[in-house]
Coordinates of C-alpha atoms and ligand atoms in Angstrom, one line a residue:
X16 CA 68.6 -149.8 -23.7
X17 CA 67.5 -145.9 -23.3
X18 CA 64.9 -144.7 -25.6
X19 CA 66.4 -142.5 -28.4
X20 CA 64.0 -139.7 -29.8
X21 CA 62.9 -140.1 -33.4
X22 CA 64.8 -137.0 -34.9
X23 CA 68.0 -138.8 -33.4
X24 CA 67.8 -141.5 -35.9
X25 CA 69.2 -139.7 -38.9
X26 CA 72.5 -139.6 -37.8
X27 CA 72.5 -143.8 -36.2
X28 CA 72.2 -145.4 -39.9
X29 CA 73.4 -148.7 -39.2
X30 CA 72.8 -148.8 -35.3
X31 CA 70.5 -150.5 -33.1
X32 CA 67.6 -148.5 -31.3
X33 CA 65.0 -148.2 -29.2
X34 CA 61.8 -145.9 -30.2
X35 CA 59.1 -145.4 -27.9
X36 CA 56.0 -143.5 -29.5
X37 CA 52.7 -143.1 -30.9
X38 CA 51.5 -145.2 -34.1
X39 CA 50.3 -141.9 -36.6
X40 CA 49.7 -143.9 -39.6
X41 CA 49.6 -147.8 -40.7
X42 CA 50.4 -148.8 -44.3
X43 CA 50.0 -152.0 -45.2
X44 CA 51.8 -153.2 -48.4
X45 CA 51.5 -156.9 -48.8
X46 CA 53.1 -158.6 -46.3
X47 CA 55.2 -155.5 -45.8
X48 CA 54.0 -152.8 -42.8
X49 CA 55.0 -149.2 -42.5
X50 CA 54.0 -147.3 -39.6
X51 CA 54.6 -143.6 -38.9
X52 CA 55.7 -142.8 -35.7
X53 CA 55.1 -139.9 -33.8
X54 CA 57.1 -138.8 -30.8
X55 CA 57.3 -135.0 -30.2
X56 CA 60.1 -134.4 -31.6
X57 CA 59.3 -135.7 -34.9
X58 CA 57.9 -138.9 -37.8
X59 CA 59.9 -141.7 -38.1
X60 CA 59.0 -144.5 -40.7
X61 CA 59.2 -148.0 -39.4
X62 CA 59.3 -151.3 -41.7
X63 CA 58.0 -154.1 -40.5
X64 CA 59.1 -157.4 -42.5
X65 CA 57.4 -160.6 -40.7
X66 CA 60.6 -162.5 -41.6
X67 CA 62.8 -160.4 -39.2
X68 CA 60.5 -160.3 -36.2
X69 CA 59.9 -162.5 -33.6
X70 CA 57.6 -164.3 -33.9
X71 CA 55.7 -162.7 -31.0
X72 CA 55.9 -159.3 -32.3
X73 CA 55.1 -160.7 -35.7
X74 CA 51.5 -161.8 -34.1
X75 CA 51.5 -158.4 -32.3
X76 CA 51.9 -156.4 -35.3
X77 CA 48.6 -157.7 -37.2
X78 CA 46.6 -155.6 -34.0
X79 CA 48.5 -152.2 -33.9
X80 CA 46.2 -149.6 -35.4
X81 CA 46.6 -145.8 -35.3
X82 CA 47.5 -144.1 -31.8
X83 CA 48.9 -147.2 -30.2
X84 CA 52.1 -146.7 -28.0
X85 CA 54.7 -148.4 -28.9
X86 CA 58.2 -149.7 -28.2
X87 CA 59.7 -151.0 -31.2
X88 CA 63.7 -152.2 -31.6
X89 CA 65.4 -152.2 -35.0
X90 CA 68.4 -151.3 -36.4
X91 CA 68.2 -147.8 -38.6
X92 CA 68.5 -147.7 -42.1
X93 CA 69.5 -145.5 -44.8
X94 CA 66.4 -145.3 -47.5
X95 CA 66.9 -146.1 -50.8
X96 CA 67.4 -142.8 -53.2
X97 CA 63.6 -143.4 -54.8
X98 CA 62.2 -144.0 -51.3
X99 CA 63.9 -140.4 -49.6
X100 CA 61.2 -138.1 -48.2
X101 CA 62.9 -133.9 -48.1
X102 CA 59.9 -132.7 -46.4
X103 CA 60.7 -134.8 -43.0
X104 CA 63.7 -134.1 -41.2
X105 CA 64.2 -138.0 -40.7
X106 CA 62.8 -139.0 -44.2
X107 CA 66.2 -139.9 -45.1
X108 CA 66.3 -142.8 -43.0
X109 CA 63.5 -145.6 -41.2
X110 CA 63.5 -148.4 -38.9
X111 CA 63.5 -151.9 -40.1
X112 CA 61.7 -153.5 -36.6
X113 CA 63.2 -156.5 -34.6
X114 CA 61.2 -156.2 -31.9
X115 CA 57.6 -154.7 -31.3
X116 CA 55.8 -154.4 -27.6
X117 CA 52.9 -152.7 -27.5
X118 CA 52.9 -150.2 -24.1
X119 CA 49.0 -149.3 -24.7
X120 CA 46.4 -149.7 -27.0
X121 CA 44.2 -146.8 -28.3
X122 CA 40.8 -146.8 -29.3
X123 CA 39.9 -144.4 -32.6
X124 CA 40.3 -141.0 -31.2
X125 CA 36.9 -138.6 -32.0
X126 CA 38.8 -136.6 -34.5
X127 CA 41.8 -137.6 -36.9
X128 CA 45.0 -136.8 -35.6
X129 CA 47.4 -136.7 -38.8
X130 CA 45.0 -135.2 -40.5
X131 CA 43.9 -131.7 -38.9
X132 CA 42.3 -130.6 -42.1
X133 CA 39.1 -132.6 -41.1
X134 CA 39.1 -130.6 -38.0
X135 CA 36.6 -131.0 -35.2
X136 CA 34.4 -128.4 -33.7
X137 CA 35.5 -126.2 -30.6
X138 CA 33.9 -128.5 -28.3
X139 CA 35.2 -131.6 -29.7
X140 CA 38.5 -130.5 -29.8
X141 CA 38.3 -128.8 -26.2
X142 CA 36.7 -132.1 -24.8
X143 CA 39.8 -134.1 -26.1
X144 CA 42.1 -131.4 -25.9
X145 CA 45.0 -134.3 -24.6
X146 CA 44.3 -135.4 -28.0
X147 CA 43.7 -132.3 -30.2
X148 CA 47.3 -131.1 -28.7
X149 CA 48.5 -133.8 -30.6
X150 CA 48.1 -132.4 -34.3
X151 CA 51.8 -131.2 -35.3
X152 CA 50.4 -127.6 -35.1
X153 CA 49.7 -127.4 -31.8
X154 CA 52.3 -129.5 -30.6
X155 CA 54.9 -127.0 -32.6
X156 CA 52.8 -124.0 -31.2
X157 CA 53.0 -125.0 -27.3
X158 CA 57.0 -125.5 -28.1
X159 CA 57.8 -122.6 -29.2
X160 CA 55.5 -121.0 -26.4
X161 CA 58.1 -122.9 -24.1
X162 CA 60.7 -121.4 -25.8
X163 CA 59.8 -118.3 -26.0
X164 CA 59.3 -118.3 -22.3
X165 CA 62.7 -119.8 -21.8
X166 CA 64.4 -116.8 -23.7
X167 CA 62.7 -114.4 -22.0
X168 CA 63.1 -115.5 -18.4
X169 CA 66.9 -116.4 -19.2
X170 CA 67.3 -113.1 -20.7
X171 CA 65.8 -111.0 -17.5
X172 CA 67.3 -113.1 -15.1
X173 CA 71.2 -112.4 -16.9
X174 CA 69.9 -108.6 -16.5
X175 CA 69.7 -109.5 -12.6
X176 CA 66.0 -109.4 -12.8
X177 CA 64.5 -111.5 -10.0
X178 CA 61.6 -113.8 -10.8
X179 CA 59.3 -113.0 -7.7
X180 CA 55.7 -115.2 -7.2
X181 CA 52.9 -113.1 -6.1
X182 CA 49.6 -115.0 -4.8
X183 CA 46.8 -115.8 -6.7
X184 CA 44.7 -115.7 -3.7
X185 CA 44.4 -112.2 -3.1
X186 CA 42.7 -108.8 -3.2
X187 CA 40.2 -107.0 -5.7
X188 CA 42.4 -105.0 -7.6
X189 CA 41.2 -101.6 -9.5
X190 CA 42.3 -102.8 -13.4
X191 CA 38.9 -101.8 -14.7
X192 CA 37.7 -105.7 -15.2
X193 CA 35.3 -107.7 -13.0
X194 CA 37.1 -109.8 -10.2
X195 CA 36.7 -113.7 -10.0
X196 CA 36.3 -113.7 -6.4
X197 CA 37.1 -116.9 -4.1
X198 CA 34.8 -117.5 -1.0
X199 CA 36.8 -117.7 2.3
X200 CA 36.0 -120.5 4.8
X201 CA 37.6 -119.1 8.1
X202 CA 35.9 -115.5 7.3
X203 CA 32.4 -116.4 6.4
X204 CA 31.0 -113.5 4.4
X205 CA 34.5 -112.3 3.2
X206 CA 35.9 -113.0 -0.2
X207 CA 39.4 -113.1 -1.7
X208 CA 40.0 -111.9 -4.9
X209 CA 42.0 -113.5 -8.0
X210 CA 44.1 -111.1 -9.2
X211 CA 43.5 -109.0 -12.4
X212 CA 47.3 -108.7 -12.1
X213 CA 50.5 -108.2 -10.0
X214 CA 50.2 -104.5 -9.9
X215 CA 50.1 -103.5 -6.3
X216 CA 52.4 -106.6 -5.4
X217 CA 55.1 -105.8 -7.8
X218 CA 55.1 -101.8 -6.6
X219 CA 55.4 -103.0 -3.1
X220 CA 58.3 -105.3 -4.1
X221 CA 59.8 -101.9 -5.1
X222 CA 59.2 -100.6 -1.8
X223 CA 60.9 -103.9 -0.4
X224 CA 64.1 -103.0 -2.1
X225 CA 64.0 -105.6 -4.9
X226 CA 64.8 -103.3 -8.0
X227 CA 64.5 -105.5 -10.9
X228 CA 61.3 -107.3 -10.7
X229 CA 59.9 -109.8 -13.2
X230 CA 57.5 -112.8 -13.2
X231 CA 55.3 -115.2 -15.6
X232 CA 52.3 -115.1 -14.3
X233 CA 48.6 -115.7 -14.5
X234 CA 46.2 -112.9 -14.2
X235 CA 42.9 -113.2 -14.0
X236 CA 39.6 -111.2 -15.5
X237 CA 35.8 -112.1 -15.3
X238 CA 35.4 -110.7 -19.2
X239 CA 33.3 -112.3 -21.8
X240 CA 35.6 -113.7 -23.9
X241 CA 37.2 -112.5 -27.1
X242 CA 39.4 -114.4 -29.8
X243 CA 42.2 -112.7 -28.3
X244 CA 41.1 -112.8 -24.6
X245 CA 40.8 -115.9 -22.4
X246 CA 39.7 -115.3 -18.4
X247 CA 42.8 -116.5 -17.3
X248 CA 45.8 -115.8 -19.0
X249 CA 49.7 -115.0 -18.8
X250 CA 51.6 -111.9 -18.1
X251 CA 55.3 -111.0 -18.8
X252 CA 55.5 -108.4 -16.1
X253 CA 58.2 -106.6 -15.3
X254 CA 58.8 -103.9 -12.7
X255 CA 61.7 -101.8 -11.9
X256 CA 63.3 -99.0 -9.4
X257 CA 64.9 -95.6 -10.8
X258 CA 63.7 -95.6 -14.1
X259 CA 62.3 -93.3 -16.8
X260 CA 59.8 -94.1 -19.2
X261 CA 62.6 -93.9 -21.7
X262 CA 64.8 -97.0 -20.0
X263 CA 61.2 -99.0 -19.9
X264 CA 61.1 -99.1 -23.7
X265 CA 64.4 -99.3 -24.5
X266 CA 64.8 -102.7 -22.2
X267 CA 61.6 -103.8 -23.9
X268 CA 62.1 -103.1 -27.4
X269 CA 65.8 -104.7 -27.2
X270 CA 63.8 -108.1 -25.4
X271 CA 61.6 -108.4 -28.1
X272 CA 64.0 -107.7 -30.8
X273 CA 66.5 -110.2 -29.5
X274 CA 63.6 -113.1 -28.9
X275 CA 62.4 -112.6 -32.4
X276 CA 65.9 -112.8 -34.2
X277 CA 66.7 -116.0 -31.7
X278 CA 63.2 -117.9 -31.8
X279 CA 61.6 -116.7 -35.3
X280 CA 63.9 -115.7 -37.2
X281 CA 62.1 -116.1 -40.7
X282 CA 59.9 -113.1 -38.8
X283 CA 60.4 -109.7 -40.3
X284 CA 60.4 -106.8 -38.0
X285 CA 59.3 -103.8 -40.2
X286 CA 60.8 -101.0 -38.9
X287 CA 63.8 -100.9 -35.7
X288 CA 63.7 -98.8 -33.4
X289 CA 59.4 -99.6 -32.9
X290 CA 58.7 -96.4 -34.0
X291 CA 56.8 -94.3 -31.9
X292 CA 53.3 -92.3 -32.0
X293 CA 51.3 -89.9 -29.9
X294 CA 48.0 -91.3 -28.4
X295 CA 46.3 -88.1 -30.4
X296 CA 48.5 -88.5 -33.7
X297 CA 47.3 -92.3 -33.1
X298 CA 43.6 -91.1 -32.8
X299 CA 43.5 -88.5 -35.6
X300 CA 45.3 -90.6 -38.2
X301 CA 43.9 -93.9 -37.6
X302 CA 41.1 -93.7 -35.5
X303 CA 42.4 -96.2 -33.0
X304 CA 45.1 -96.7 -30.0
X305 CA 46.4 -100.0 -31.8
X306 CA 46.4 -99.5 -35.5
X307 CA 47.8 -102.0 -37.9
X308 CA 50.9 -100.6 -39.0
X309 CA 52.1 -103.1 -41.7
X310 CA 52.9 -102.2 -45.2
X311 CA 52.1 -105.6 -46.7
X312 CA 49.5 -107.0 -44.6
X313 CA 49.5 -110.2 -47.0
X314 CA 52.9 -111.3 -45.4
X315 CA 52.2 -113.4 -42.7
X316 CA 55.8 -113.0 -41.4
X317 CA 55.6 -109.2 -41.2
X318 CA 55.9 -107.8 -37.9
X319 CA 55.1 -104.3 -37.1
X320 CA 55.6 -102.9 -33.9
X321 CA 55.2 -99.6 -32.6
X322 CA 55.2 -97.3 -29.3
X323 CA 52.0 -95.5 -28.4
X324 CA 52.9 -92.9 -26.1
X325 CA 51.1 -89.7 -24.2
X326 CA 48.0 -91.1 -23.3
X327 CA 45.7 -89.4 -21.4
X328 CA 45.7 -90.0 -17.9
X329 CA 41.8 -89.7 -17.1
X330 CA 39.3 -90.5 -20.0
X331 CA 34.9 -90.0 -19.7
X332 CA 33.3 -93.1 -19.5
X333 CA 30.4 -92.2 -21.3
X334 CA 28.1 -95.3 -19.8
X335 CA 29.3 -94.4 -16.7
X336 CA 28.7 -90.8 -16.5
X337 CA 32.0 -90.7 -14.5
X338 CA 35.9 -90.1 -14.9
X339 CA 38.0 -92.9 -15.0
X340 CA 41.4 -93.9 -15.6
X341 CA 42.4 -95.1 -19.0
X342 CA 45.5 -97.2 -17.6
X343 CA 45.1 -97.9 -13.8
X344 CA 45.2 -95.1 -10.8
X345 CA 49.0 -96.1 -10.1
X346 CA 49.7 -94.5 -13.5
X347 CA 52.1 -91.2 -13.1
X348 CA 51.2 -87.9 -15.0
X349 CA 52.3 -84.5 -16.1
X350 CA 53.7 -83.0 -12.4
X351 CA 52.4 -79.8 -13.4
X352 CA 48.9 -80.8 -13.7
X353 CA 48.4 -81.7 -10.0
X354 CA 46.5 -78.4 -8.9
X355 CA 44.3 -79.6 -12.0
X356 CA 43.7 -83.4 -10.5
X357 CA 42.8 -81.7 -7.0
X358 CA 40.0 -79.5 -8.5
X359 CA 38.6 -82.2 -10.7
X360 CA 39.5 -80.7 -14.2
X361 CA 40.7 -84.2 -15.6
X362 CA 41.1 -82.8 -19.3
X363 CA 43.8 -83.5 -21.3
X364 CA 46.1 -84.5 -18.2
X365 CA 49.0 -86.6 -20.0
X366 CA 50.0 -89.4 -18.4
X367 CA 53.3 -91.4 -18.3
X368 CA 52.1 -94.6 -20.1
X369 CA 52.9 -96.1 -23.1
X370 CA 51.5 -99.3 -24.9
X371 CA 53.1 -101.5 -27.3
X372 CA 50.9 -102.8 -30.3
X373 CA 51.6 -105.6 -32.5
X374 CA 49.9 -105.9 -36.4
X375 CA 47.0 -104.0 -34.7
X376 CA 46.6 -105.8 -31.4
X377 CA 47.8 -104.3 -27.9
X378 CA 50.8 -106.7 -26.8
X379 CA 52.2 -105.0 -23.5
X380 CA 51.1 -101.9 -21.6
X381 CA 53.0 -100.3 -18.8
X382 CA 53.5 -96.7 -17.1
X383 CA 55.9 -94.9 -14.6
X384 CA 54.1 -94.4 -11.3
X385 CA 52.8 -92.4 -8.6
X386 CA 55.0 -93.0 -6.2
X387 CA 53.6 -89.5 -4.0
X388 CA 51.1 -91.2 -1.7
X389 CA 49.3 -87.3 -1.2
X390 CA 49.4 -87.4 -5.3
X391 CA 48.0 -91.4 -5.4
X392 CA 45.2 -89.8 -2.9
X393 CA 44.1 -87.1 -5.3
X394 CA 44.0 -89.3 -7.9
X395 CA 41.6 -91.4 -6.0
X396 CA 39.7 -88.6 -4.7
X397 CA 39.5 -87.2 -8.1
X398 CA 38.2 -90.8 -9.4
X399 CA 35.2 -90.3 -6.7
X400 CA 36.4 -92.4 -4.1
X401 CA 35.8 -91.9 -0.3
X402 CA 38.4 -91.7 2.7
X403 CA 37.1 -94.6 3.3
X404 CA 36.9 -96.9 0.2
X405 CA 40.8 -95.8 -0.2
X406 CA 41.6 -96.7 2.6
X407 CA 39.8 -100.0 2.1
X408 CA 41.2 -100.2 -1.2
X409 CA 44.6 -98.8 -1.2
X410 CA 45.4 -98.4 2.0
X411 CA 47.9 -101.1 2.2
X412 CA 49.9 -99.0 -0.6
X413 CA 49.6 -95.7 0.7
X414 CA 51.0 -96.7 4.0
X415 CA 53.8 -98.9 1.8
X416 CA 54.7 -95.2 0.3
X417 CA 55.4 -93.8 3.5
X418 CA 58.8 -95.6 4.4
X419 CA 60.7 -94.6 1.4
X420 CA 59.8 -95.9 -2.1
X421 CA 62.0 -95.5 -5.2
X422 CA 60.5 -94.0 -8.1
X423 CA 59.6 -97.0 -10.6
X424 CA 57.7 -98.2 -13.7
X425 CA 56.9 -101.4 -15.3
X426 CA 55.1 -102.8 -18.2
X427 CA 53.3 -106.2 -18.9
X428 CA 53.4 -108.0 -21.8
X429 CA 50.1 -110.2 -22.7
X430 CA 52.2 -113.6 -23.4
X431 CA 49.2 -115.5 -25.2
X432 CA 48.1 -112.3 -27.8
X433 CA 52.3 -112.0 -28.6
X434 CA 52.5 -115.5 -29.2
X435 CA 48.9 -115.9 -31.0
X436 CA 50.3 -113.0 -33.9
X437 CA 54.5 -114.2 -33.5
X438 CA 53.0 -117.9 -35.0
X439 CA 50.0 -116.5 -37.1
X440 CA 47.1 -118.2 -35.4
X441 CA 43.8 -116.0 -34.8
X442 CA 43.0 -117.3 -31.6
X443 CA 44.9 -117.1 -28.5
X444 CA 42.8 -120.6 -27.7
X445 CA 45.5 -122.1 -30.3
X446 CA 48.7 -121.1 -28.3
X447 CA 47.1 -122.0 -24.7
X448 CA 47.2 -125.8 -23.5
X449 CA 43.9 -125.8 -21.4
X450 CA 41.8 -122.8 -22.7
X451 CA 38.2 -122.4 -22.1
X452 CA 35.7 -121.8 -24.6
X453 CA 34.1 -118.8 -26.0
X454 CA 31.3 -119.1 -23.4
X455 CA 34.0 -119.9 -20.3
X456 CA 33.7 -123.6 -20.2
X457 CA 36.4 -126.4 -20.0
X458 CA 34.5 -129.1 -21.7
X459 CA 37.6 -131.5 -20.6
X460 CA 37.1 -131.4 -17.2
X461 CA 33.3 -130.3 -17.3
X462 CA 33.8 -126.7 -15.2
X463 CA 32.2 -124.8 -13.7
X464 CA 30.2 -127.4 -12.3
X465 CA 28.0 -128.0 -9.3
X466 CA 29.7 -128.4 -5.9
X467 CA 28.2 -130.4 -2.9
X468 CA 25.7 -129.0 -0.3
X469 CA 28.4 -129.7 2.4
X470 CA 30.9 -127.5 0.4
X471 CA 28.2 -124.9 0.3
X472 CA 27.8 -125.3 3.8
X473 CA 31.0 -125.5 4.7
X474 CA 31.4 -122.0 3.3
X475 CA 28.3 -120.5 4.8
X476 CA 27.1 -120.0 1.2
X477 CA 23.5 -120.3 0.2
X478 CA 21.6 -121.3 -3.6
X479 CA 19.2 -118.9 -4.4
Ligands
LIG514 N1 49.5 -104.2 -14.5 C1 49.3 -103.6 -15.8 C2 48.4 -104.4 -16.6 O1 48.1 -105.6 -16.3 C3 50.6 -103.4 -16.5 C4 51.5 -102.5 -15.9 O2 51.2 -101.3 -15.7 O3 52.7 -102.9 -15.6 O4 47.9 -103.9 -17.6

């Protein structure tokens, strides 16, 4: 007999089933039992009479407790009208058990799991995540993360975007974060680098001809952490060939609209088209890049999205003493302002980016580039590097420029910070399976941790 999923069992009153799933709750009533089972897809009440069991799963039955696994046959029933429960999608039917085997036993978990009210502490709940992803919440939070990556990719791909990997293990890449850097065996004293993100990959799979580039993928930033930042986290990227900043949006803003009216559609979008706002206009009238736009900032299903355009290409970093970049260096800007770049005056330079915020949080940031490899160098130049360190650094891209690149742009969506605000949770921690705590642990599998002398060794590394 195949298993049948609890939610199925609404619609088999009458037939005979077989449920495999998790014991959530144990009531006993007499010589009557109910049990709650869970299964992902939903509750489903059992009844377990002695009288119509066998008599081995009659003896089983007095030892199942909470979190057992379970295989139980029975025919379904419809309840009686007292006995209907509206708030479950199966409450209008339950199992009356023939047969029970129990697949495995469970001791009692750290933390209750039907009831998330009496919630655990981070580390508790981080140590047991297999269990803590239990609770209905974040079992309905890492399905609809599923889905939403399902719409999106399905979406792209009927576009004719190709999903392209990129490696992990790579080069340091300029995003303005610190680089997790992975020691190399065969090159002892050399390091790769885990990407900050696909940038210089996905421009050079522009070079290669592939026009329509996306990819889910992981990106990677040595950061203290942040409610809404994790050091490893996921990208929508996107990249494309002969495009304006104009067709970046507007492919954008009709993906987003589209996977909010399909996925969430109790979600409110406040205002279509995103409305749009100058970086200054941004500045002057909020006194931030990402302000919260909503009207009704009690509504937890308000969404409001907006375009922040004409950035500034080059901002003063203050600690620094130096010019940066306020996107990355790849970043295209007013053609007219080249002369400018060359003899340092980095003022008011506009640049071709634009950002896409989200109730007050950045979701997806994304520019037309440089695709001039004389212009990329004067930018470099300008940012204080040597000959040298771009060649070093950029090298690679430079000489990719020289055998005919298409203009292009892109944008990248930060997957966990739209999800965290689409289902209303204040930490992105809530909507990632395996996140790391606020100090960069994994409490589950106890990393980072010590590694062995010979793996040291091995890697011509030494403790200080
Ligand atoms: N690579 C950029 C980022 O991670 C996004 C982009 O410019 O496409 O912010």
């Amino acid at each position: 007999m195949t298993r049948t999923k609890t939610i199925e069992t609404s619609s088999l009153v009458g037939q005979e089933v077989l449920i495999k799933a998790w014991v959530q709750a144990r009531r006993n009533m007499g010589k009557i039992v109910f049990l709650d089972l869970r299964d992902r897809f939903g509750i489903l009440q059992v009844v377990a009479v002695p009288s119509e069991l066998d008599a081995e799963s009659a003896e089983l039955l007095k030892d199942i407790r909470s979190e057992f696994v379970l295989a139980i046959t029975g025919v379904v029933q419809a309840r009686g009208a007292k006995q209907i429960n509206k708030d479950m999608p199966t409450g209008g039917v339950e199992l009356l058990a023939k047969k029970i085997e129990i697949l495995s036993s469970a001791e009692t978990p750290p933390f209750e799991i039907d009831n998330e009210e009496r919630q655990a502490n981070e580390e508790l709940r981080l140590k047991y995540r297999y269990l803590d992803l239990r609770h209905a919440r974040l079992q309905t939070n890492i399905i609809l993360r599923h889905k939403v990556i399902n719409f999106l990719r399905s979406e792209l791909y009927k576009q004719d975007f190709l999903e392209i990997e990129t490696p992990y293990i790579s080069k340091s890449t300029p995003e303005g974060a610190r680089d997790f850097l992975v020691p190399s065996r065969n090159y002892p004293g050399k390091f790769y680098a885990l990407p900050q993100s696909p940038q210089q990959y996905k421009q050079m799979l522009m070079v290669a001809g592939f026009d329509k580039y996306c990819q889910i993928v992981r990106c990677f930033r040595d950061e203290d952490q942040r409610g809404d930042r994790q050091a490893e986290f996921t990208q929508l990227d996107i990249e494309q060939s002969f495009v304006k900043q104009e067709d970046i949006l507007v492919l954008t803003e009709k993906l987003i609209i589209d996977l909010i009216r399909e996925i969430l559609p109790n979600k409110k979008i406040q205002q279509t088209p995103f409305p749009r706002i100058s970086f200054p206009e941004a500045m002057s009238k909020y006194n931030s890049d990402k302000p919260d736009l909503r009207k009704n900032k009690n509504d937890p299903n308000e969404l409001a999205f907006a375009w922040v355009v004409d950035f500034p290409m080059f901002e003063y970093k203050e600690g620094d003493k130096r010019w940066g970049v306020v996107h990355h260096p790849f970043t295209a800007f007013d053609p007219n302002k080249i002369m400018a770049v060359e003899k340092g005056d980095l003022k008011d330079i506009k640049a071709l980016q634009y950002d896409l915020i989200l109730n007050g949080s950045e979701v997806a940031g994304g520019s037309i580039r440089t695709h001039d490899p004389e212009v990329l160098k004067k930018v470099f130049k300008a940012l204080g590097h040597s000959d040298k360190e771009i060649q070093s650094q950029f090298g690679h891209l430079m000489e990719a420029f020289k055998y005919g690149v298409p203009p292009h742009g892109g944008i990248a969506f930060g997957l966990d910070r739209l999800l965290m605000i689409l289902v209303g949770e204040q930490s992105i921690k809530e909507v990632i399976a395996f996140p790391k705590t606020t100090d960069n642990r994994d409490p589950l599998m106890d990393s980072p941790s010590e590694i062995s002398k010979e793996q040291l060794d091995e890697l011509k590394l030494k403790k200080v």
